mmCIF file of C-alpha atoms in Angstrom:
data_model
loop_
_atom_site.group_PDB
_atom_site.id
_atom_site.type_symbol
_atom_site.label_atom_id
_atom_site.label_comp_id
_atom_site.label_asym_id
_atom_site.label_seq_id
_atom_site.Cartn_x
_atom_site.Cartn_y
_atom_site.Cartn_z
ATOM 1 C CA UNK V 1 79.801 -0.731 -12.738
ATOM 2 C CA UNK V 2 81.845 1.866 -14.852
ATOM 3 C CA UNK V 3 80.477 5.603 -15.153
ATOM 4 C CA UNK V 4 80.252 6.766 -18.690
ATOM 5 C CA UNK V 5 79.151 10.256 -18.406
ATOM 6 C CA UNK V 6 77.717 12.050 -15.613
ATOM 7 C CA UNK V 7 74.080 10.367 -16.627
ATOM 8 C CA UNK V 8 75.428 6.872 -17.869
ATOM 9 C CA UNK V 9 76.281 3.695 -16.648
ATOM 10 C CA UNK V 10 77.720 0.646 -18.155
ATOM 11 C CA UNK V 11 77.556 -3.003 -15.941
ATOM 12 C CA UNK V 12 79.063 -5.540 -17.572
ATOM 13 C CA UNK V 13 76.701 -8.831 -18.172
ATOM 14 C CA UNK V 14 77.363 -12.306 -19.462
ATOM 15 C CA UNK V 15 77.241 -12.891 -23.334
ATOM 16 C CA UNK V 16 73.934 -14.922 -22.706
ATOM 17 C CA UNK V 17 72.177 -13.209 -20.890
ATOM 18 C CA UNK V 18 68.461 -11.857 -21.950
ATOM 19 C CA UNK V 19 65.540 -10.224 -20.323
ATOM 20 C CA UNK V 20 67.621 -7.376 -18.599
ATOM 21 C CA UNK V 21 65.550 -5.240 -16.801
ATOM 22 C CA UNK V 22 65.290 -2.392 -14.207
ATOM 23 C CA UNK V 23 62.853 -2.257 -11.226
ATOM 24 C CA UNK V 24 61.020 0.813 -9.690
ATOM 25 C CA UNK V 25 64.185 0.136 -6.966
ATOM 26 C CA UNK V 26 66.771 0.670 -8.677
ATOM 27 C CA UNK V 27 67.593 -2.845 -9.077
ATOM 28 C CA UNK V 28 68.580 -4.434 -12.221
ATOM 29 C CA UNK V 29 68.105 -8.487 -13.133
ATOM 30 C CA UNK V 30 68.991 -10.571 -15.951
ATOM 31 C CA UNK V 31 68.376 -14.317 -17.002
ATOM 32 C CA UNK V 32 71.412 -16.267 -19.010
ATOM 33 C CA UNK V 33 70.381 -18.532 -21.345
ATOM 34 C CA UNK V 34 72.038 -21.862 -20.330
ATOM 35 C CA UNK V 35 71.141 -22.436 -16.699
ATOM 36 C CA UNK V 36 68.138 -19.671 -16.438
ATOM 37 C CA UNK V 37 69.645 -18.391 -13.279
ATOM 38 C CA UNK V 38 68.252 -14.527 -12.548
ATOM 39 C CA UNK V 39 71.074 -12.097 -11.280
ATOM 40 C CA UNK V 40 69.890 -9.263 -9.973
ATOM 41 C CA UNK V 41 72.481 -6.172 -9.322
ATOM 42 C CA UNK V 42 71.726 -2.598 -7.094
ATOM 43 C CA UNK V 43 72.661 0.632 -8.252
ATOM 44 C CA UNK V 44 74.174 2.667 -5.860
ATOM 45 C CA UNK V 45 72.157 4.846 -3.907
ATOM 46 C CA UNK V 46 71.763 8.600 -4.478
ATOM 47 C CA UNK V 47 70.173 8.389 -7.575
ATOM 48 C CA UNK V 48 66.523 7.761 -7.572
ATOM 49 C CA UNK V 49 65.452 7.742 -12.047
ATOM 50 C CA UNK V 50 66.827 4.267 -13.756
ATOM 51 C CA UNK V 51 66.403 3.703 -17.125
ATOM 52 C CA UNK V 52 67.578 1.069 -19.244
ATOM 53 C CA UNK V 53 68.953 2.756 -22.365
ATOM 54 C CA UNK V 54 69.886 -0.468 -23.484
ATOM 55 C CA UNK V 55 72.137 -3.663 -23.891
ATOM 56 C CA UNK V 56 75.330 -3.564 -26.416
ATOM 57 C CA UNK V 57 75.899 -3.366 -29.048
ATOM 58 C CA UNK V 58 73.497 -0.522 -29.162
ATOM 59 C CA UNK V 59 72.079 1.640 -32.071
ATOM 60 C CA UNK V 60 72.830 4.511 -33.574
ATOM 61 C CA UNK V 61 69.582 5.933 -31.900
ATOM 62 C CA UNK V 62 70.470 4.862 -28.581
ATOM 63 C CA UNK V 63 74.413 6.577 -28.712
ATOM 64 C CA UNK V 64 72.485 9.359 -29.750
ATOM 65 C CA UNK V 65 71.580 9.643 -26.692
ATOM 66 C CA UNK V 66 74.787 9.510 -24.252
ATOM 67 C CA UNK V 67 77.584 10.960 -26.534
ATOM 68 C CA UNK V 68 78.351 14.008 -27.520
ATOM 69 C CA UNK V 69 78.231 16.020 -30.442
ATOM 70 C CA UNK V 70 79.286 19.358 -31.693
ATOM 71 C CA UNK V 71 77.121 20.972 -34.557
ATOM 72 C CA UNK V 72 79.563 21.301 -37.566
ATOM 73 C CA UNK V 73 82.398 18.927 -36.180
ATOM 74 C CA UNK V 74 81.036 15.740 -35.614
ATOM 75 C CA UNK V 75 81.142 13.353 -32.962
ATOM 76 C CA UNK V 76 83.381 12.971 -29.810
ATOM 77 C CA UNK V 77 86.101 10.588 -30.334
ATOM 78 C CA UNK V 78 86.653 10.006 -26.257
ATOM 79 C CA UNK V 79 90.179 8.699 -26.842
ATOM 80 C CA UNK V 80 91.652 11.981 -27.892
ATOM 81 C CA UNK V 81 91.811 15.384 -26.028
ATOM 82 C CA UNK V 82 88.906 17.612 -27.470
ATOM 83 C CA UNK V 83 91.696 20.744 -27.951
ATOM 84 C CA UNK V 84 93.277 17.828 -30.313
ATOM 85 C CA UNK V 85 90.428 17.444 -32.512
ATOM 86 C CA UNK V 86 88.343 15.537 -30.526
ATOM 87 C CA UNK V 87 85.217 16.010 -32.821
ATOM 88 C CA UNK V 88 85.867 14.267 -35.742
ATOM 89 C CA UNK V 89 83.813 10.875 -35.416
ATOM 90 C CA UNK V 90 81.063 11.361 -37.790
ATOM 91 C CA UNK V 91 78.560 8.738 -36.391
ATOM 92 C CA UNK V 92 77.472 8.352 -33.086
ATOM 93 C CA UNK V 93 78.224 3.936 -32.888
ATOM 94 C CA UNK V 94 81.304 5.065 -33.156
ATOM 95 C CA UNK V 95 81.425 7.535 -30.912
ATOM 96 C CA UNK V 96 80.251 5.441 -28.236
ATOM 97 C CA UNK V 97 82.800 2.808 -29.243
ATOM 98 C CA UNK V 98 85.569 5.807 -28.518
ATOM 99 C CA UNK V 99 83.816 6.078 -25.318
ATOM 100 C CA UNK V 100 84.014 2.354 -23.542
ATOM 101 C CA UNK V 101 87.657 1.645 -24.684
ATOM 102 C CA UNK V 102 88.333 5.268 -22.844
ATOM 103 C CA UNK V 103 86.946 3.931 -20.193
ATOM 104 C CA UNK V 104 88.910 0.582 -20.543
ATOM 105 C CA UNK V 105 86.017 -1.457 -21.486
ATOM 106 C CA UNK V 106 86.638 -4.144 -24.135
ATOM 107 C CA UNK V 107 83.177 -3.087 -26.929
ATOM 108 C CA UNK V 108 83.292 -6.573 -27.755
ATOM 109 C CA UNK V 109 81.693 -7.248 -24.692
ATOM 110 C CA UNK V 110 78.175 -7.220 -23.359
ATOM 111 C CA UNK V 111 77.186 -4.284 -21.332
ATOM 112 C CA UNK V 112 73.829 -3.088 -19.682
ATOM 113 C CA UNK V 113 74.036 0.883 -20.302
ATOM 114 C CA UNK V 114 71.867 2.710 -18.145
ATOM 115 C CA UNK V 115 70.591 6.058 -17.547
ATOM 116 C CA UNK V 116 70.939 7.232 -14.114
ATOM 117 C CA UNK V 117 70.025 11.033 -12.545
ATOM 118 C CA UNK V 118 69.950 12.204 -9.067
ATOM 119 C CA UNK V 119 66.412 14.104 -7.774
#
């Protein structure tokens, strides 16, 4: 489990898997294709709204959502310094792309992203 922001998640999952879900728990559960075997994974405790946001690649709609942008300069490209110039991705895809290799994720692979807050 890598934080993305302050709100986001990303877990990674295996390239077959489908069905990924969240439970009232906090608990999150997959099924891969080839042997139909259900993981299931916890999120940490402390933070009690889950949301799915959705599995990668992910939409324009959906990075809409988790990255940021700043009216008049774009997107945030997460691999450069914002007093650098930071804002000058003009779509959020990628945007988000910026932000998983900052985080030293690989965006060729499959990630659950999910939207976490505390109560």
């Amino acid at each position: 489990m890598i934080h993305l922001t302050d709100k986001h998640i990303a877990v990674e999952i295996p390239e077959d898997a489908c069905n990924v879900q969240i439970s009232d728990n906090g608990c999150f559960s997959y099924k891969t294709v080839i042997n139909e075997y259900r993981s299931s994974y916890c999120i940490t405790s402390g933070f009690n709204n889950h949301s799915l946001v959705g599995v990668t690649p992910l939409t324009e709609e959906q990075w809409d959502t988790i990255v940021y942008k700043f009216e008049g300069y774009g997107y945030m490209n997460y691999l450069v310094k914002p007093q650098f110039g930071g804002y000058s991705i003009k779509n959020s895809m990628e945007s988000g792309i910026s932000l998983l290799k900052s985080k030293g994720l690989n965006p060729n692979k499959k990630y659950a992203i999910i939207k976490i807050e505390k109560e």
